[in-house]
Amino acid sequence: MLRTPALIAVAIGALVMTATPAVAAKPPSGVVDALQRDLGITKDQATNRLANEARGNTAAPGLRKRLGDRYAGVWYEGAESALVVGTVDAADTAEITRAGARARVVPRTFAQLTTVKNGLDRMAPPASVHSWAISPQDNSVVVQADDTAAAQSWVASSGVDASAVKLEQSAERPRLFYDIRGGDAYYTSQGFRCSVGFAARRGTQLGFTSAGHCGTTGVTTTGYNQVAQGTFQISSFPGNDYSWVATNANWTAPGVVNGYSAGILPVRGATVTQPQGSVCRSGSTTQWHCGTVTALNATVNYPEGTVSGLTRTTVCAEGGDSGGSFISGDQAQGMTSGGSGNCTSGGVTFFQPLGEILSAGGLTLVTSGGTDPPPTGCQNYEETYSGSLTSNQSVYQPNGSYYQATVSGTHAVCLDGPNGTDFDVYLQRWNGSAWAVVASATTPNPDETLSYNGTAGYYRYRVHAYSGSGAYTLGLNRP
């Protein structure tokens, strides 16, 4: 019997932070040991920190959706990473507390800070400005510069709200790590040594992510063992700093990271850790080091060009570490881009978040144990499509394209996502110059349905993983 969907409105109940962490009950000893060493905390604090961050990272997207335009960011505080939620409305305090988080009332929303950050992104920075990013714990956009007077002048010329900008003296001067490997090494035909980030597939083609500055499209690679390996098929730098190498049949992917002293670590997803959350990095020069995330969506002014959308961390790195894996617990985060300092005196490292290249390149992260088959719902629709999404990734259906409706009528869709995720679906119509959303189903659940009565025209569906990762099935009916 044909299922007749109806447009579903957003209906979000009270948020409850589950007592079951997203990482294993007993984290790898190498991860705990490294957190003790690099953060100066106890074993119990490190273990509790990982569990709290796993719960917090899972809860963060729902908290953001629940608060809406009052949302002012989330971050962690203390040795054991207590989750803090910012809001501009004191009336949210009780609900945030009931959800198991600490409430912090601040003057600016996250959207306002994003507007300031975007305004700075449009201005070419002086060389003395090193990076800038939203700091929810400061409720401001923090600008790192070695000449704060020049930075202040640059901020003023941008026309943004200067009161929302915090200037910090910095001697970092980020640079790219060219002579690099993180995880396992690979070598390019241009003469560079870089490192594997994470295994990822495009359709049935296996490959791996890395840094964009490691090689341009068409450059070939050999592996750590000097065996022919693959070819760069995606590369973006500057602007971004990501790449994807398609590998040949000599290579397989177990979905793991070489953690050196921490052992071989499984990759089970890509839930993004929040500011002040723990993160670790693997690299052949300095091996395994950990620290915390200090800012998301940072823009970095490298001598070779400006890169936006990076994550700033306190993890140290040196030449030979670029392109390698950043991971929080068993959740993939991104690939080493550049930074300053070293692992003797300490430093700052930026990484390119993984989600951007997964979305832009239509890639699927390879996880330990492989990927689950798509769910079997939505089978009573005229057409069905399946795929896999990583948190914050979007794809378009049917088959990455669109369809034409030659008559007016009902467009109906069913989305069946994996349990424990929040997948949404949007129906878009071409208006002659751009794709416009005409209907959406965005509940905080994995499954969605919607129905829309539209005129003739061109349509497509955007399937979006608001949080969580896994395989999905999409069923649709056309007029």
C-alpha positions in Angstrom: 0.0 0.0 0.0 1.4 3.4 -1.0 2.4 5.5 2.0 1.0 9.1 1.8 3.4 11.4 3.6 2.5 14.7 5.1 4.7 17.8 5.6 6.3 17.4 9.0 6.9 20.5 11.1 9.8 20.9 13.5 8.8 19.5 16.9 11.6 19.2 19.4 11.1 17.9 22.9 13.2 18.3 26.0 16.8 17.4 25.4 18.1 14.5 27.5 21.8 13.7 27.5 22.1 9.9 27.4 24.1 8.2 30.0 25.7 5.9 27.3 28.8 7.5 25.8 29.5 7.3 22.1 33.0 6.0 22.6 33.8 2.6 24.1 33.3 2.3 27.9 37.0 1.7 28.3 39.0 4.0 25.9 42.3 2.9 24.6 45.1 3.3 27.2 47.3 5.2 24.8 44.6 7.9 24.4 44.2 8.2 28.1 47.9 8.3 28.7 48.5 11.0 26.1 45.7 13.1 27.5 47.2 12.8 31.0 50.6 13.8 29.6 49.6 16.6 27.4 46.8 18.2 29.4 48.3 17.6 32.9 45.3 15.7 34.2 44.8 12.4 36.1 43.8 9.1 34.5 40.3 9.3 36.0 39.9 12.9 34.7 41.0 11.8 31.2 38.6 8.9 31.2 35.7 11.0 32.4 36.6 13.7 30.0 36.3 11.4 27.0 32.9 10.1 28.2 31.6 13.6 28.8 32.8 14.8 25.4 31.2 11.8 23.7 27.9 12.7 25.3 28.3 16.4 24.7 29.3 16.1 21.0 26.2 14.0 20.4 23.9 16.4 22.3 25.4 19.7 20.8 23.5 19.7 17.4 20.1 19.1 19.2 20.8 21.9 21.7 21.6 24.3 18.8 18.4 23.3 17.0 16.3 23.7 20.2 17.6 27.2 21.1 17.2 28.5 17.6 18.0 32.2 17.2 18.9 32.4 20.9 21.8 30.0 20.6 25.2 31.4 21.5 27.5 28.4 21.1 28.6 25.4 23.1 32.0 24.6 24.6 33.6 22.5 27.4 35.1 23.7 30.7 37.2 22.1 33.3 39.5 19.0 33.5 36.6 16.7 32.9 34.9 18.7 30.1 31.7 19.9 31.5 29.4 21.0 28.6 28.4 24.7 28.6 25.6 26.1 26.4 25.5 29.8 25.7 22.2 31.6 25.2 21.1 35.3 25.1 17.8 34.5 26.9 18.0 33.7 30.7 14.7 31.9 30.3 16.6 29.0 28.7 18.7 28.4 31.8 16.3 25.9 33.4 15.9 23.8 30.3 19.6 23.7 29.5 20.3 22.6 33.1 17.7 19.9 32.8 19.5 18.7 29.7 22.6 18.0 31.7 24.6 21.1 30.7 25.6 24.4 32.2 23.9 27.5 31.0 25.7 30.7 30.3 23.8 33.9 29.4 25.8 36.1 27.1 25.0 39.3 25.1 25.6 38.1 21.5 24.1 35.2 19.6 26.2 32.8 17.6 24.5 34.1 14.4 25.7 37.7 15.3 29.3 36.4 15.9 29.1 34.6 12.5 28.1 37.8 10.8 31.2 39.5 12.3 33.5 36.5 11.3 32.1 36.6 7.8 32.7 40.3 7.5 36.4 39.8 8.5 36.6 37.0 5.9 35.7 39.5 3.2 38.7 41.7 4.0 42.3 40.9 2.9 44.3 40.8 6.1 47.7 42.3 6.8 50.6 39.8 7.2 50.7 40.6 11.0 47.2 39.1 11.4 47.6 35.3 11.8 44.1 33.9 12.3 40.6 34.7 13.4 37.7 32.6 14.7 34.6 32.6 16.8 35.2 31.9 20.4 31.9 31.0 22.0 33.4 31.0 25.5 34.6 34.6 24.9 31.3 35.5 23.1 33.5 37.2 20.5 35.6 36.7 17.4 39.2 36.4 18.5 41.8 37.8 16.2 45.4 36.5 16.6 48.0 39.0 15.5 51.6 40.1 16.3 50.7 43.8 15.7 47.5 44.5 17.5 47.4 48.1 16.3 47.4 46.9 12.7 44.8 44.3 13.5 42.6 46.9 15.1 42.9 49.1 12.0 42.0 46.1 9.8 39.0 45.3 12.0 37.8 48.9 11.8 38.1 49.0 8.0 36.0 45.9 7.7 32.9 47.7 9.0 32.1 44.9 11.5 31.0 45.5 15.1 34.4 46.0 16.7 33.0 45.5 20.2 32.4 41.8 19.2 36.1 41.4 18.3 38.8 40.4 20.8 42.4 41.0 19.8 45.1 38.7 21.2 48.9 39.2 20.9 50.4 36.3 18.9 53.8 35.3 17.7 52.5 32.2 16.0 52.8 33.1 12.3 51.3 29.9 11.0 53.2 28.1 8.2 52.4 25.0 6.2 53.9 21.6 7.1 55.2 20.5 3.7 57.7 17.8 4.6 55.0 15.8 6.1 53.3 12.6 7.2 50.8 11.9 9.9 49.5 8.4 10.3 51.3 6.6 7.5 53.6 8.4 5.0 53.1 8.7 1.3 55.3 10.4 -1.3 54.2 12.6 -4.3 55.6 12.8 -7.8 56.3 16.5 -7.0 58.8 15.4 -4.4 56.8 16.0 -1.2 56.3 13.6 1.7 52.8 13.9 3.3 50.5 11.7 5.3 47.3 9.8 5.0 44.3 11.5 6.7 41.3 9.1 6.6 40.2 6.4 4.2 37.2 7.5 2.1 35.3 6.2 -0.9 33.7 8.0 -3.8 31.2 5.4 -5.0 33.1 2.2 -5.3 36.5 3.9 -5.7 38.7 3.7 -2.6 41.0 6.5 -1.6 42.1 8.7 1.3 41.9 12.3 2.4 44.9 14.6 3.1 45.9 18.2 2.9 45.3 20.2 -0.3 48.8 21.8 -0.2 50.3 18.3 -0.5 49.5 17.9 -4.2 47.4 19.2 -7.1 45.0 17.2 -9.2 46.8 14.7 -11.4 49.9 14.3 -9.1 50.7 10.6 -8.4 51.7 9.1 -5.1 53.6 6.1 -3.7 53.0 4.7 -0.3 55.2 4.4 2.8 56.6 1.2 1.2 57.4 2.9 -2.1 54.7 0.9 -3.9 52.6 2.7 -6.5 49.5 4.0 -4.7 47.2 6.5 -6.4 46.5 9.9 -7.9 45.1 13.2 -6.6 41.6 13.5 -7.9 40.5 16.3 -5.6 42.7 19.1 -4.3 41.8 22.6 -3.0 44.3 25.1 -1.6 44.3 28.0 -0.7 40.7 28.8 0.3 40.5 25.3 1.6 43.2 22.8 2.5 41.9 19.4 1.6 42.6 16.7 -1.0 41.5 13.1 -1.9 43.8 10.5 -3.5 42.2 7.7 -5.4 44.1 4.5 -4.7 44.8 1.5 -6.9 43.9 -2.2 -6.3 47.0 -2.7 -4.2 45.5 -0.9 -1.3 42.7 -1.8 1.2 41.2 0.2 4.1 40.5 -1.1 7.6 39.2 2.3 8.8 41.9 2.9 11.4 44.5 5.5 12.5 48.1 4.7 13.5 48.3 6.1 17.0 52.0 5.0 17.6 52.1 4.8 21.4 48.3 4.7 21.5 48.2 1.7 19.2 46.1 1.1 16.1 42.9 3.1 16.7 39.5 2.4 15.1 37.5 5.1 13.3 33.8 4.7 13.9 32.3 8.1 12.8 32.9 11.8 12.4 30.9 13.6 15.1 32.5 17.0 15.5 34.0 17.8 18.9 33.2 21.2 20.3 35.5 24.1 21.6 37.7 23.0 24.5 37.0 19.3 23.7 40.0 16.9 23.5 41.6 16.0 20.2 44.7 14.0 19.3 47.0 14.0 16.2 49.1 11.3 14.6 52.3 12.2 12.7 55.6 10.5 11.9 57.8 13.3 13.0 56.3 13.9 16.5 54.1 10.7 16.6 51.1 10.9 18.9 50.1 14.1 20.7 46.9 15.5 22.2 45.4 18.8 23.2 42.1 20.7 22.9 40.1 22.4 20.2 40.2 26.2 20.8 38.1 27.4 17.9 36.0 26.1 15.0 35.7 27.8 11.6 39.0 29.7 11.9 40.4 31.7 9.0 44.2 31.4 8.7 46.4 33.9 6.8 49.2 31.7 5.5 52.0 33.3 3.4 50.8 31.1 0.6 47.2 32.2 0.9 44.2 32.5 3.2 42.4 29.4 4.2 39.0 29.5 5.9 37.0 26.9 7.8 39.9 25.4 9.8 39.8 24.2 13.4 42.4 25.7 15.8 43.9 23.4 18.4 46.6 23.4 21.2 48.1 20.2 19.7 51.7 20.6 18.7 53.1 19.6 15.3 56.3 19.9 13.3 57.5 19.6 9.7 56.6 16.1 8.6 53.2 16.0 10.3 51.0 17.7 7.6 47.9 16.0 6.2 47.7 13.5 9.1 44.8 12.4 11.2 43.1 14.5 13.9 40.7 12.3 15.9 38.7 12.6 19.1 38.1 9.3 20.8 37.0 7.2 17.8 35.5 10.1 15.8 37.5 11.4 12.8 37.9 15.2 12.9 40.2 16.3 10.1 43.6 16.6 8.5 46.7 18.6 9.7 47.0 21.9 7.8 49.6 24.1 9.4 50.5 25.9 12.6 53.3 27.4 14.7 55.7 26.3 17.4 56.9 22.7 17.9 56.5 19.8 20.3 59.4 20.9 22.6 58.2 24.4 23.5 54.6 23.9 22.5 52.6 25.2 19.6 49.3 25.7 17.8 48.1 23.6 14.9 45.1 24.0 12.6 43.3 21.2 10.8 41.0 21.0 7.9 37.7 19.5 9.1 36.9 16.3 7.4 33.2 17.0 6.8 33.9 19.7 4.1 35.7 17.4 1.7 33.3 14.5 2.3 30.4 16.8 1.3 32.2 18.6 -1.6 33.7 15.4 -3.0 30.7 13.1 -2.5 32.9 10.9 -0.3 32.0 8.4 2.3 34.2 7.8 5.4 35.5 4.3 5.7 35.0 3.2 9.3 36.3 0.3 11.3 34.3 -2.8 10.5 33.0 -1.3 7.2 29.7 0.5 6.6 26.2 -0.8 7.5 23.8 -1.5 4.7 21.1 1.1 4.0 17.9 0.8 6.0 15.0 -1.0 4.3 12.2 1.6 4.8 10.5 3.7 2.1 10.2 0.7 -0.2 6.6 1.5 -1.2 7.5 4.5 -3.2 7.9 4.6 -7.0 11.6 5.3 -6.8 14.2 4.5 -4.1 17.8 5.7 -3.7 20.4 4.9 -1.1 23.6 6.3 0.1 25.7 7.1 3.2 26.3 10.4 5.0 28.7 11.7 7.6 27.6 14.3 10.2 27.0 17.7 8.6 27.3 16.3 5.0 24.7 16.8 2.3 23.9 15.0 -0.9 21.4 15.6 -3.7 18.9 13.0 -5.1 18.1 11.6 -7.6 21.7 10.5 -8.2 23.3 13.9 -7.5 21.1 15.6 -10.1 17.4 16.8 -10.5 14.2 15.8 -12.2 11.6 17.6 -14.3 7.9 17.7 -13.5 6.0 18.4 -16.6 2.6 18.8 -14.9 1.4 20.2 -11.5 0.9 17.7 -8.8 2.2 16.1 -5.6 5.9 15.5 -4.8 6.2 13.0 -2.0 9.4 11.8 -0.2 10.3 9.4 2.5 13.7 9.4 4.2 14.8 6.4 6.3 18.0 7.1 8.3 20.0 5.1 10.8 18.9 5.0 14.4 20.4 7.6 16.7 20.9 10.2 14.0 19.2 13.4 12.9 18.8 13.3 9.1 16.7 16.0 7.3 15.3 16.4 3.8 14.6 19.5 1.7 12.7 19.8 -1.6 14.2 22.4 -3.8 12.8 24.0 -7.0 14.8 25.8 -9.7 13.5 29.4 -9.9 15.4 30.4 -13.0 18.6 31.6 -11.2 19.0 29.4 -8.1 17.7 26.4 -6.2 15.0 27.5 -3.7 13.7 25.4 -0.8 9.9 24.9 -1.2 9.3 22.3 1.5 11.3 20.6 4.2 11.1 17.9 6.9 13.5 18.7 9.8 12.5 16.9 13.0 15.2 15.8 15.4 14.8 12.2 14.2 16.4 9.9 11.6 13.2 9.4 9.5 11.3 12.1 7.7 8.4 12.4 5.2 6.9 15.3 3.4 4.4 16.1 0.7 4.3 19.2 -1.5 1.8 20.2 -4.2 3.9 22.1 -6.9 3.7 23.4 -10.4 5.6 22.1 -13.3 9.4 22.7 -13.2 12.8 21.3 -12.1 13.1 19.8 -8.6 15.7 18.0 -6.5 16.0 16.7 -2.9 18.8 17.7 -0.5 19.5 15.0 2.1 21.4 16.4 5.1 22.9 14.7 8.1 22.3 17.3 10.8 24.1 15.0 13.3 25.3 11.4 13.2 26.5 9.2 10.4 25.4 6.2 8.4 23.5 4.7 5.5 20.0 6.0 4.4 17.3 5.1 1.9 15.2 7.8 0.1 11.9 7.0 -1.5 10.1 9.5 -3.8 7.0 9.9 -5.9 6.8 12.5 -8.7 3.7 14.1 -10.2 
